[in-house]
């Protein structure tokens, strides 16, 4: 039995999904993993990997046509899982590109927008970001203050966004703004006068990821850059459902990396005349990680089945995002402790994962928000 796949879920993947998983795992082990500790220390995303991510053919994995592979939900899940085994920043990069930029263009965009942007986003020739959160409170996006005012056949965009992944790397920002008709989505292009992205420094978490504030100072956006199918808050929230699904899988990858490290370390570290892993306490702690990881993986797998059947409810995604990220954070802290002092440097991944997961637990809906979404689903009462 594999510690990381204790209930043999992988044997139920299709041949195609297993090929995708193997290709991403190879990329992570051979190309990305060696770079991530240094990228984390440097506080920047390893941009040299971007062409290789594009060449893997995994961006916009669920989209049919427009240069995208049209894979199923489980394939997207294992892609996120393998990437986050390397670092949450890697998975974030792909989550944003696939779920938060390509998905809204594919779902709410005009034919011209799809044809123009999707193939280039799929090849990572164009990088995107998603601007929903504002400084005054990300949990309540209905209260967003960025405003788009109609002006003849165009829009004037004014406001700002905070905590935007890929913000300074992006050639294209999907920006959500308030209009007289409600919330609408706009494709804001790098270089449009009045649009500026500024790196957020001094992060202690998700350091190998580009996080930025976006500013819109009377940016003129042509009507053809508005997403015609996006009406109201439901549109950006539907993108979040896609990304949260990927995060529920991604967190498993971080936990698997921590479990593998803890197993390796405790099997070979000898104290009191025997390997640490031969003590009952250490075995109980490792078995505890395996138990929680296995349950979280079963949950993610079930979500994938429901998604492919078109039966997935956003509240089920909330339950999994909340559970699986919390599971991974607990596993990362436990693994860090099992490594003793060695666990506090970048030589071993658990503390890097734990620090990253402090962001993952907050973004895409905090734990409290997901608890309240599940609470509302089961009581029928809105307690936000
Ligand atoms: P509420 O009245 O509940 O909903 C408004 C409309 O939207 C529908 N809806 C959803 N549709 C699809 N997916 C979902 N998850 C949906 N949630 C709600 C809902 O049915 C309704 O439709 P309709 O037809 O009635 O209009 O809205 P509310 O204002 O009460 O807010 C609910 C709440 C608090 C759950 C929502 O605001 C929320 O989820 N807040 C958290 C915000 C959040 O997660 N932000 C994430 C920003 S992006 C990010 O963090 C990227 S990190 C990327 C990375 O690096 O990986
Ligand atoms: P707040 O909403 O101010 O919440 C503060 C605290 O209050 C939290 O503990 C929260 O759980 C709690 N709280 C909120 N409401 C309630 C309530 N009703 N009852 C009880 N407690 C409550 N956003 C984007 O749009 N695009 C991105 O690409 C993106 N990337 C990000 C990358 C990173 C590294 C980070 C850290 C964030 C990113 N975000 C992004 C923003 C993220 O989605 C928000 O940080 C998140 O939604 C929480 O919003 P907030 O930080 O404003 O906290």
PDB file of C-alpha atoms in Angstrom, residues 63-353:
ATOM      1  CA  UNK A  63     -11.762  23.815 -21.800  1.00  0.00           C
ATOM      2  CA  UNK A  64     -12.756  22.243 -25.138  1.00  0.00           C
ATOM      3  CA  UNK A  65     -11.222  23.781 -28.246  1.00  0.00           C
ATOM      4  CA  UNK A  66      -9.273  27.043 -28.616  1.00  0.00           C
ATOM      5  CA  UNK A  67      -5.983  25.161 -28.200  1.00  0.00           C
ATOM      6  CA  UNK A  68      -7.031  23.662 -24.851  1.00  0.00           C
ATOM      7  CA  UNK A  69      -6.986  19.913 -24.096  1.00  0.00           C
ATOM      8  CA  UNK A  70     -10.605  19.410 -22.918  1.00  0.00           C
ATOM      9  CA  UNK A  71      -9.680  17.033 -20.090  1.00  0.00           C
ATOM     10  CA  UNK A  72     -12.009  15.943 -17.282  1.00  0.00           C
ATOM     11  CA  UNK A  73     -12.262  17.186 -13.705  1.00  0.00           C
ATOM     12  CA  UNK A  74     -10.029  14.462 -12.251  1.00  0.00           C
ATOM     13  CA  UNK A  75      -7.232  15.438 -14.637  1.00  0.00           C
ATOM     14  CA  UNK A  76      -7.458  19.044 -13.417  1.00  0.00           C
ATOM     15  CA  UNK A  77      -7.398  17.683  -9.859  1.00  0.00           C
ATOM     16  CA  UNK A  78      -4.241  15.634 -10.272  1.00  0.00           C
ATOM     17  CA  UNK A  79      -2.538  18.502 -12.147  1.00  0.00           C
ATOM     18  CA  UNK A  80      -3.146  20.774  -9.129  1.00  0.00           C
ATOM     19  CA  UNK A  81      -2.112  18.045  -6.691  1.00  0.00           C
ATOM     20  CA  UNK A  82       1.191  17.363  -8.419  1.00  0.00           C
ATOM     21  CA  UNK A  83       2.014  21.071  -8.794  1.00  0.00           C
ATOM     22  CA  UNK A  84       1.362  21.812  -5.125  1.00  0.00           C
ATOM     23  CA  UNK A  85       3.614  18.899  -4.154  1.00  0.00           C
ATOM     24  CA  UNK A  86       6.290  21.257  -5.483  1.00  0.00           C
ATOM     25  CA  UNK A  87       4.975  24.512  -4.009  1.00  0.00           C
ATOM     26  CA  UNK A  88       1.626  26.252  -3.528  1.00  0.00           C
ATOM     27  CA  UNK A  89       2.988  29.122  -5.654  1.00  0.00           C
ATOM     28  CA  UNK A  90       3.236  26.807  -8.678  1.00  0.00           C
ATOM     29  CA  UNK A  91      -0.323  25.609  -8.258  1.00  0.00           C
ATOM     30  CA  UNK A  92      -1.510  29.179  -7.682  1.00  0.00           C
ATOM     31  CA  UNK A  93       0.037  30.253 -10.971  1.00  0.00           C
ATOM     32  CA  UNK A  94      -1.893  27.540 -12.827  1.00  0.00           C
ATOM     33  CA  UNK A  95      -5.128  27.979 -10.799  1.00  0.00           C
ATOM     34  CA  UNK A  96      -5.281  31.647 -11.690  1.00  0.00           C
ATOM     35  CA  UNK A  97      -4.468  31.125 -15.363  1.00  0.00           C
ATOM     36  CA  UNK A  98      -6.869  28.183 -15.812  1.00  0.00           C
ATOM     37  CA  UNK A  99      -9.766  28.766 -13.404  1.00  0.00           C
ATOM     38  CA  UNK A 100      -9.792  32.509 -12.937  1.00  0.00           C
ATOM     39  CA  UNK A 101      -8.729  33.837 -16.360  1.00  0.00           C
ATOM     40  CA  UNK A 102      -9.354  31.191 -19.037  1.00  0.00           C
ATOM     41  CA  UNK A 103     -12.575  29.897 -17.429  1.00  0.00           C
ATOM     42  CA  UNK A 104     -14.353  33.298 -17.366  1.00  0.00           C
ATOM     43  CA  UNK A 105     -13.249  34.039 -20.936  1.00  0.00           C
ATOM     44  CA  UNK A 106     -14.443  30.591 -22.081  1.00  0.00           C
ATOM     45  CA  UNK A 107     -17.716  30.870 -20.116  1.00  0.00           C
ATOM     46  CA  UNK A 108     -18.651  34.542 -20.374  1.00  0.00           C
ATOM     47  CA  UNK A 109     -16.510  35.831 -23.263  1.00  0.00           C
ATOM     48  CA  UNK A 110     -17.480  36.712 -26.828  1.00  0.00           C
ATOM     49  CA  UNK A 111     -16.339  34.466 -29.672  1.00  0.00           C
ATOM     50  CA  UNK A 112     -13.761  37.115 -30.609  1.00  0.00           C
ATOM     51  CA  UNK A 113     -12.400  37.211 -27.024  1.00  0.00           C
ATOM     52  CA  UNK A 114     -12.145  33.405 -26.896  1.00  0.00           C
ATOM     53  CA  UNK A 115     -10.401  33.143 -30.258  1.00  0.00           C
ATOM     54  CA  UNK A 116      -8.024  35.973 -29.463  1.00  0.00           C
ATOM     55  CA  UNK A 117      -7.015  35.096 -25.895  1.00  0.00           C
ATOM     56  CA  UNK A 118      -7.526  31.400 -25.109  1.00  0.00           C
ATOM     57  CA  UNK A 119      -4.913  29.813 -27.416  1.00  0.00           C
ATOM     58  CA  UNK A 120      -2.240  32.256 -26.248  1.00  0.00           C
ATOM     59  CA  UNK A 121      -3.182  31.796 -22.577  1.00  0.00           C
ATOM     60  CA  UNK A 122      -3.053  28.000 -23.100  1.00  0.00           C
ATOM     61  CA  UNK A 123       0.511  28.252 -24.399  1.00  0.00           C
ATOM     62  CA  UNK A 124       1.446  30.674 -21.554  1.00  0.00           C
ATOM     63  CA  UNK A 125       2.441  33.286 -24.131  1.00  0.00           C
ATOM     64  CA  UNK A 126      -0.010  35.546 -22.323  1.00  0.00           C
ATOM     65  CA  UNK A 127      -0.257  35.537 -18.519  1.00  0.00           C
ATOM     66  CA  UNK A 128      -3.458  36.506 -16.777  1.00  0.00           C
ATOM     67  CA  UNK A 129      -4.595  37.621 -13.338  1.00  0.00           C
ATOM     68  CA  UNK A 130      -7.997  37.944 -11.642  1.00  0.00           C
ATOM     69  CA  UNK A 131      -8.949  41.099  -9.775  1.00  0.00           C
ATOM     70  CA  UNK A 132     -11.875  40.693  -7.413  1.00  0.00           C
ATOM     71  CA  UNK A 133     -10.556  41.444  -3.899  1.00  0.00           C
ATOM     72  CA  UNK A 134     -10.276  45.017  -2.675  1.00  0.00           C
ATOM     73  CA  UNK A 135      -8.410  46.329   0.361  1.00  0.00           C
ATOM     74  CA  UNK A 136     -11.533  47.079   2.398  1.00  0.00           C
ATOM     75  CA  UNK A 137     -12.638  43.425   2.641  1.00  0.00           C
ATOM     76  CA  UNK A 138     -12.171  40.452   0.351  1.00  0.00           C
ATOM     77  CA  UNK A 139     -14.720  38.206   2.058  1.00  0.00           C
ATOM     78  CA  UNK A 140     -17.566  40.453   0.897  1.00  0.00           C
ATOM     79  CA  UNK A 141     -16.993  41.028  -2.826  1.00  0.00           C
ATOM     80  CA  UNK A 142     -20.582  42.281  -3.267  1.00  0.00           C
ATOM     81  CA  UNK A 143     -19.342  45.494  -1.631  1.00  0.00           C
ATOM     82  CA  UNK A 144     -16.595  46.092  -4.209  1.00  0.00           C
ATOM     83  CA  UNK A 145     -15.992  49.750  -5.011  1.00  0.00           C
ATOM     84  CA  UNK A 146     -14.062  49.659  -8.299  1.00  0.00           C
ATOM     85  CA  UNK A 147     -16.367  51.402 -10.722  1.00  0.00           C
ATOM     86  CA  UNK A 148     -16.891  51.158 -14.492  1.00  0.00           C
ATOM     87  CA  UNK A 149     -18.723  54.130 -15.994  1.00  0.00           C
ATOM     88  CA  UNK A 150     -20.097  53.923 -19.547  1.00  0.00           C
ATOM     89  CA  UNK A 151     -18.721  56.574 -21.893  1.00  0.00           C
ATOM     90  CA  UNK A 152     -20.035  56.206 -25.428  1.00  0.00           C
ATOM     91  CA  UNK A 153     -18.869  52.841 -26.760  1.00  0.00           C
ATOM     92  CA  UNK A 154     -16.351  52.383 -23.967  1.00  0.00           C
ATOM     93  CA  UNK A 155     -15.962  52.210 -20.177  1.00  0.00           C
ATOM     94  CA  UNK A 156     -13.953  54.304 -17.735  1.00  0.00           C
ATOM     95  CA  UNK A 157     -12.541  52.140 -14.940  1.00  0.00           C
ATOM     96  CA  UNK A 158     -11.543  53.639 -11.584  1.00  0.00           C
ATOM     97  CA  UNK A 159     -10.509  51.907  -8.371  1.00  0.00           C
ATOM     98  CA  UNK A 160      -8.014  49.364  -7.067  1.00  0.00           C
ATOM     99  CA  UNK A 161      -7.569  45.688  -6.259  1.00  0.00           C
ATOM    100  CA  UNK A 162      -5.469  44.030  -3.558  1.00  0.00           C
ATOM    101  CA  UNK A 163      -3.632  40.715  -3.158  1.00  0.00           C
ATOM    102  CA  UNK A 164      -3.700  39.797  -6.843  1.00  0.00           C
ATOM    103  CA  UNK A 165      -1.757  36.652  -7.809  1.00  0.00           C
ATOM    104  CA  UNK A 166       0.327  37.058 -11.004  1.00  0.00           C
ATOM    105  CA  UNK A 167      -0.510  40.789 -10.833  1.00  0.00           C
ATOM    106  CA  UNK A 168       2.786  42.232 -12.094  1.00  0.00           C
ATOM    107  CA  UNK A 169       3.486  39.275 -14.426  1.00  0.00           C
ATOM    108  CA  UNK A 170       0.134  39.576 -16.134  1.00  0.00           C
ATOM    109  CA  UNK A 171      -0.455  40.800 -19.668  1.00  0.00           C
ATOM    110  CA  UNK A 172      -4.199  40.583 -19.088  1.00  0.00           C
ATOM    111  CA  UNK A 173      -6.305  41.258 -15.991  1.00  0.00           C
ATOM    112  CA  UNK A 174      -9.871  39.994 -15.580  1.00  0.00           C
ATOM    113  CA  UNK A 175     -11.271  42.824 -13.470  1.00  0.00           C
ATOM    114  CA  UNK A 176     -14.642  42.874 -11.708  1.00  0.00           C
ATOM    115  CA  UNK A 177     -16.237  46.292 -11.284  1.00  0.00           C
ATOM    116  CA  UNK A 178     -19.521  47.849 -10.230  1.00  0.00           C
ATOM    117  CA  UNK A 179     -21.699  49.446 -12.929  1.00  0.00           C
ATOM    118  CA  UNK A 180     -25.191  50.977 -12.819  1.00  0.00           C
ATOM    119  CA  UNK A 181     -26.474  47.546 -13.946  1.00  0.00           C
ATOM    120  CA  UNK A 182     -24.507  45.579 -11.290  1.00  0.00           C
ATOM    121  CA  UNK A 183     -21.142  43.821 -11.310  1.00  0.00           C
ATOM    122  CA  UNK A 184     -19.517  43.263 -14.725  1.00  0.00           C
ATOM    123  CA  UNK A 185     -16.198  41.736 -15.863  1.00  0.00           C
ATOM    124  CA  UNK A 186     -13.599  43.551 -18.003  1.00  0.00           C
ATOM    125  CA  UNK A 187     -10.435  42.447 -19.796  1.00  0.00           C
ATOM    126  CA  UNK A 188      -7.849  45.070 -18.923  1.00  0.00           C
ATOM    127  CA  UNK A 189      -4.639  44.857 -20.932  1.00  0.00           C
ATOM    128  CA  UNK A 190      -1.145  45.695 -19.727  1.00  0.00           C
ATOM    129  CA  UNK A 191      -0.140  49.089 -21.099  1.00  0.00           C
ATOM    130  CA  UNK A 192      -3.635  50.593 -21.105  1.00  0.00           C
ATOM    131  CA  UNK A 193      -3.053  54.155 -19.833  1.00  0.00           C
ATOM    132  CA  UNK A 194      -3.944  54.519 -16.125  1.00  0.00           C
ATOM    133  CA  UNK A 195      -3.489  50.791 -15.335  1.00  0.00           C
ATOM    134  CA  UNK A 196      -0.652  49.910 -12.976  1.00  0.00           C
ATOM    135  CA  UNK A 197       0.396  46.836 -10.938  1.00  0.00           C
ATOM    136  CA  UNK A 198       2.599  47.076  -7.873  1.00  0.00           C
ATOM    137  CA  UNK A 199       4.296  44.141  -6.109  1.00  0.00           C
ATOM    138  CA  UNK A 200       3.346  43.486  -2.489  1.00  0.00           C
ATOM    139  CA  UNK A 201       6.612  42.923  -0.607  1.00  0.00           C
ATOM    140  CA  UNK A 202       7.457  41.522   2.844  1.00  0.00           C
ATOM    141  CA  UNK A 203       5.249  38.429   2.532  1.00  0.00           C
ATOM    142  CA  UNK A 204       6.044  35.574   4.943  1.00  0.00           C
ATOM    143  CA  UNK A 205       3.788  33.206   2.982  1.00  0.00           C
ATOM    144  CA  UNK A 206       3.423  32.141  -0.663  1.00  0.00           C
ATOM    145  CA  UNK A 207       6.745  33.824  -1.311  1.00  0.00           C
ATOM    146  CA  UNK A 208       7.365  32.001  -4.611  1.00  0.00           C
ATOM    147  CA  UNK A 209       4.344  33.726  -6.124  1.00  0.00           C
ATOM    148  CA  UNK A 210       3.776  37.173  -7.581  1.00  0.00           C
ATOM    149  CA  UNK A 211       1.254  39.056  -5.423  1.00  0.00           C
ATOM    150  CA  UNK A 212       0.306  42.620  -6.357  1.00  0.00           C
ATOM    151  CA  UNK A 213      -2.026  45.551  -5.928  1.00  0.00           C
ATOM    152  CA  UNK A 214      -3.716  46.795  -9.128  1.00  0.00           C
ATOM    153  CA  UNK A 215      -4.646  50.445  -9.714  1.00  0.00           C
ATOM    154  CA  UNK A 216      -7.100  51.794 -12.289  1.00  0.00           C
ATOM    155  CA  UNK A 217      -6.987  55.529 -12.720  1.00  0.00           C
ATOM    156  CA  UNK A 218      -9.597  56.361 -15.350  1.00  0.00           C
ATOM    157  CA  UNK A 219      -8.576  53.425 -17.579  1.00  0.00           C
ATOM    158  CA  UNK A 220     -10.425  53.531 -20.922  1.00  0.00           C
ATOM    159  CA  UNK A 221     -11.665  49.997 -21.677  1.00  0.00           C
ATOM    160  CA  UNK A 222     -13.385  49.393 -25.025  1.00  0.00           C
ATOM    161  CA  UNK A 223     -16.828  47.723 -24.966  1.00  0.00           C
ATOM    162  CA  UNK A 224     -15.323  44.746 -26.843  1.00  0.00           C
ATOM    163  CA  UNK A 225     -13.192  44.087 -23.708  1.00  0.00           C
ATOM    164  CA  UNK A 226     -16.247  43.590 -21.499  1.00  0.00           C
ATOM    165  CA  UNK A 227     -17.229  39.958 -20.873  1.00  0.00           C
ATOM    166  CA  UNK A 228     -20.708  40.007 -22.455  1.00  0.00           C
ATOM    167  CA  UNK A 229     -22.057  36.942 -20.633  1.00  0.00           C
ATOM    168  CA  UNK A 230     -21.057  38.033 -17.105  1.00  0.00           C
ATOM    169  CA  UNK A 231     -23.954  39.600 -15.171  1.00  0.00           C
ATOM    170  CA  UNK A 232     -23.732  40.128 -11.416  1.00  0.00           C
ATOM    171  CA  UNK A 233     -21.661  38.631  -8.604  1.00  0.00           C
ATOM    172  CA  UNK A 234     -22.611  35.115  -9.674  1.00  0.00           C
ATOM    173  CA  UNK A 235     -20.094  35.304 -12.542  1.00  0.00           C
ATOM    174  CA  UNK A 236     -16.925  35.868 -10.469  1.00  0.00           C
ATOM    175  CA  UNK A 237     -18.222  33.488  -7.779  1.00  0.00           C
ATOM    176  CA  UNK A 238     -18.610  30.762 -10.409  1.00  0.00           C
ATOM    177  CA  UNK A 239     -14.906  31.213 -11.260  1.00  0.00           C
ATOM    178  CA  UNK A 240     -14.066  30.814  -7.571  1.00  0.00           C
ATOM    179  CA  UNK A 241     -15.880  27.469  -7.536  1.00  0.00           C
ATOM    180  CA  UNK A 242     -13.513  26.223 -10.272  1.00  0.00           C
ATOM    181  CA  UNK A 243     -10.419  27.474  -8.466  1.00  0.00           C
ATOM    182  CA  UNK A 244     -11.550  26.183  -5.051  1.00  0.00           C
ATOM    183  CA  UNK A 245     -12.056  22.743  -6.589  1.00  0.00           C
ATOM    184  CA  UNK A 246      -8.420  22.822  -7.771  1.00  0.00           C
ATOM    185  CA  UNK A 247      -7.234  23.998  -4.348  1.00  0.00           C
ATOM    186  CA  UNK A 248      -9.036  21.103  -2.627  1.00  0.00           C
ATOM    187  CA  UNK A 249      -6.842  18.826  -4.776  1.00  0.00           C
ATOM    188  CA  UNK A 250      -3.718  20.984  -4.593  1.00  0.00           C
ATOM    189  CA  UNK A 251      -3.621  20.882  -0.791  1.00  0.00           C
ATOM    190  CA  UNK A 252      -3.304  17.085  -1.031  1.00  0.00           C
ATOM    191  CA  UNK A 253      -0.025  17.560  -2.905  1.00  0.00           C
ATOM    192  CA  UNK A 254       1.439  19.743  -0.160  1.00  0.00           C
ATOM    193  CA  UNK A 255       0.399  17.142   2.435  1.00  0.00           C
ATOM    194  CA  UNK A 256       1.906  14.303   0.350  1.00  0.00           C
ATOM    195  CA  UNK A 257       5.216  16.137   0.137  1.00  0.00           C
ATOM    196  CA  UNK A 258       5.223  16.596   3.936  1.00  0.00           C
ATOM    197  CA  UNK A 259       4.304  12.960   4.560  1.00  0.00           C
ATOM    198  CA  UNK A 260       7.040  11.677   2.223  1.00  0.00           C
ATOM    199  CA  UNK A 261       9.619  13.926   3.913  1.00  0.00           C
ATOM    200  CA  UNK A 262       8.566  12.877   7.424  1.00  0.00           C
ATOM    201  CA  UNK A 263       8.676   9.185   6.458  1.00  0.00           C
ATOM    202  CA  UNK A 264      12.133   9.451   4.896  1.00  0.00           C
ATOM    203  CA  UNK A 265      13.512  11.400   7.806  1.00  0.00           C
ATOM    204  CA  UNK A 266      12.123   9.324  10.667  1.00  0.00           C
ATOM    205  CA  UNK A 267      13.105   6.021   9.034  1.00  0.00           C
ATOM    206  CA  UNK A 268      16.744   7.035   8.847  1.00  0.00           C
ATOM    207  CA  UNK A 269      17.192   9.233  11.936  1.00  0.00           C
ATOM    208  CA  UNK A 270      18.461   7.075  14.820  1.00  0.00           C
ATOM    209  CA  UNK A 271      17.832   8.147  18.393  1.00  0.00           C
ATOM    210  CA  UNK A 272      18.025   6.026  21.540  1.00  0.00           C
ATOM    211  CA  UNK A 273      19.452   3.174  19.438  1.00  0.00           C
ATOM    212  CA  UNK A 274      16.636   2.829  16.880  1.00  0.00           C
ATOM    213  CA  UNK A 275      15.053   4.719  13.996  1.00  0.00           C
ATOM    214  CA  UNK A 276      12.569   7.378  15.095  1.00  0.00           C
ATOM    215  CA  UNK A 277       9.962   5.663  12.904  1.00  0.00           C
ATOM    216  CA  UNK A 278      10.261   2.557  15.099  1.00  0.00           C
ATOM    217  CA  UNK A 279       8.732   4.383  18.075  1.00  0.00           C
ATOM    218  CA  UNK A 280       5.020   4.132  18.794  1.00  0.00           C
ATOM    219  CA  UNK A 281       4.511   7.875  19.140  1.00  0.00           C
ATOM    220  CA  UNK A 282       6.084   8.659  15.767  1.00  0.00           C
ATOM    221  CA  UNK A 283       4.119   5.874  14.067  1.00  0.00           C
ATOM    222  CA  UNK A 284       0.880   7.182  15.582  1.00  0.00           C
ATOM    223  CA  UNK A 285       1.653  10.693  14.335  1.00  0.00           C
ATOM    224  CA  UNK A 286       2.514   9.464  10.839  1.00  0.00           C
ATOM    225  CA  UNK A 287      -0.538   7.193  10.760  1.00  0.00           C
ATOM    226  CA  UNK A 288      -2.592  10.265  11.726  1.00  0.00           C
ATOM    227  CA  UNK A 289      -1.296  12.169   8.700  1.00  0.00           C
ATOM    228  CA  UNK A 290      -2.044   9.156   6.453  1.00  0.00           C
ATOM    229  CA  UNK A 291      -5.570   8.892   7.876  1.00  0.00           C
ATOM    230  CA  UNK A 292      -6.445  12.528   7.255  1.00  0.00           C
ATOM    231  CA  UNK A 293      -4.741  12.622   3.826  1.00  0.00           C
ATOM    232  CA  UNK A 294      -6.600   9.491   2.716  1.00  0.00           C
ATOM    233  CA  UNK A 295      -9.977  10.893   3.772  1.00  0.00           C
ATOM    234  CA  UNK A 296      -9.252  14.223   2.071  1.00  0.00           C
ATOM    235  CA  UNK A 297      -8.200  12.423  -1.108  1.00  0.00           C
ATOM    236  CA  UNK A 298     -11.403  10.374  -1.135  1.00  0.00           C
ATOM    237  CA  UNK A 299     -13.359  13.620  -0.778  1.00  0.00           C
ATOM    238  CA  UNK A 300     -11.476  15.235  -3.665  1.00  0.00           C
ATOM    239  CA  UNK A 301     -11.973  12.175  -5.853  1.00  0.00           C
ATOM    240  CA  UNK A 302     -15.725  12.182  -5.156  1.00  0.00           C
ATOM    241  CA  UNK A 303     -15.872  15.886  -5.986  1.00  0.00           C
ATOM    242  CA  UNK A 304     -14.202  15.129  -9.315  1.00  0.00           C
ATOM    243  CA  UNK A 305     -16.829  12.500 -10.122  1.00  0.00           C
ATOM    244  CA  UNK A 306     -19.655  14.898  -9.255  1.00  0.00           C
ATOM    245  CA  UNK A 307     -18.041  17.658 -11.328  1.00  0.00           C
ATOM    246  CA  UNK A 308     -17.737  15.438 -14.388  1.00  0.00           C
ATOM    247  CA  UNK A 309     -21.399  14.428 -13.950  1.00  0.00           C
ATOM    248  CA  UNK A 310     -22.428  18.108 -13.733  1.00  0.00           C
ATOM    249  CA  UNK A 311     -23.808  17.531 -10.217  1.00  0.00           C
ATOM    250  CA  UNK A 312     -21.270  19.443  -8.125  1.00  0.00           C
ATOM    251  CA  UNK A 313     -22.741  22.034  -5.735  1.00  0.00           C
ATOM    252  CA  UNK A 314     -20.550  25.013  -4.695  1.00  0.00           C
ATOM    253  CA  UNK A 315     -21.199  24.180  -1.004  1.00  0.00           C
ATOM    254  CA  UNK A 316     -19.586  20.755  -1.542  1.00  0.00           C
ATOM    255  CA  UNK A 317     -16.530  22.532  -2.970  1.00  0.00           C
ATOM    256  CA  UNK A 318     -16.465  24.785   0.098  1.00  0.00           C
ATOM    257  CA  UNK A 319     -16.513  21.758   2.410  1.00  0.00           C
ATOM    258  CA  UNK A 320     -13.560  20.229   0.549  1.00  0.00           C
ATOM    259  CA  UNK A 321     -11.520  23.448   0.290  1.00  0.00           C
ATOM    260  CA  UNK A 322     -11.975  24.056   4.020  1.00  0.00           C
ATOM    261  CA  UNK A 323     -11.252  20.440   5.039  1.00  0.00           C
ATOM    262  CA  UNK A 324      -8.367  19.690   2.711  1.00  0.00           C
ATOM    263  CA  UNK A 325      -6.412  22.903   3.280  1.00  0.00           C
ATOM    264  CA  UNK A 326      -6.789  22.554   7.060  1.00  0.00           C
ATOM    265  CA  UNK A 327      -5.664  18.910   6.759  1.00  0.00           C
ATOM    266  CA  UNK A 328      -2.577  19.937   4.781  1.00  0.00           C
ATOM    267  CA  UNK A 329      -1.673  22.725   7.189  1.00  0.00           C
ATOM    268  CA  UNK A 330      -1.897  20.318  10.148  1.00  0.00           C
ATOM    269  CA  UNK A 331       0.186  17.717   8.279  1.00  0.00           C
ATOM    270  CA  UNK A 332       2.826  20.312   7.374  1.00  0.00           C
ATOM    271  CA  UNK A 333       3.198  21.487  10.976  1.00  0.00           C
ATOM    272  CA  UNK A 334       3.340  17.889  12.231  1.00  0.00           C
ATOM    273  CA  UNK A 335       5.997  16.961   9.646  1.00  0.00           C
ATOM    274  CA  UNK A 336       7.998  20.068  10.482  1.00  0.00           C
ATOM    275  CA  UNK A 337       8.030  19.047  14.141  1.00  0.00           C
ATOM    276  CA  UNK A 338       9.074  15.455  13.318  1.00  0.00           C
ATOM    277  CA  UNK A 339      12.168  16.871  11.619  1.00  0.00           C
ATOM    278  CA  UNK A 340      13.241  18.709  14.770  1.00  0.00           C
ATOM    279  CA  UNK A 341      15.642  21.579  14.125  1.00  0.00           C
ATOM    280  CA  UNK A 342      16.249  20.393  10.551  1.00  0.00           C
ATOM    281  CA  UNK A 343      12.633  21.262   9.872  1.00  0.00           C
ATOM    282  CA  UNK A 344      13.155  25.008  10.093  1.00  0.00           C
ATOM    283  CA  UNK A 345      15.380  25.532   7.027  1.00  0.00           C
ATOM    284  CA  UNK A 346      14.515  25.494   3.343  1.00  0.00           C
ATOM    285  CA  UNK A 347      16.445  22.207   2.954  1.00  0.00           C
ATOM    286  CA  UNK A 348      13.230  20.341   3.788  1.00  0.00           C
ATOM    287  CA  UNK A 349       9.815  21.387   2.410  1.00  0.00           C
ATOM    288  CA  UNK A 350       7.343  21.062   5.374  1.00  0.00           C
ATOM    289  CA  UNK A 351       7.784  24.540   6.866  1.00  0.00           C
ATOM    290  CA  UNK A 352       7.716  26.133   3.381  1.00  0.00           C
ATOM    291  CA  UNK A 353       4.449  24.283   2.729  1.00  0.00           C
TER     292      UNK A 353
END
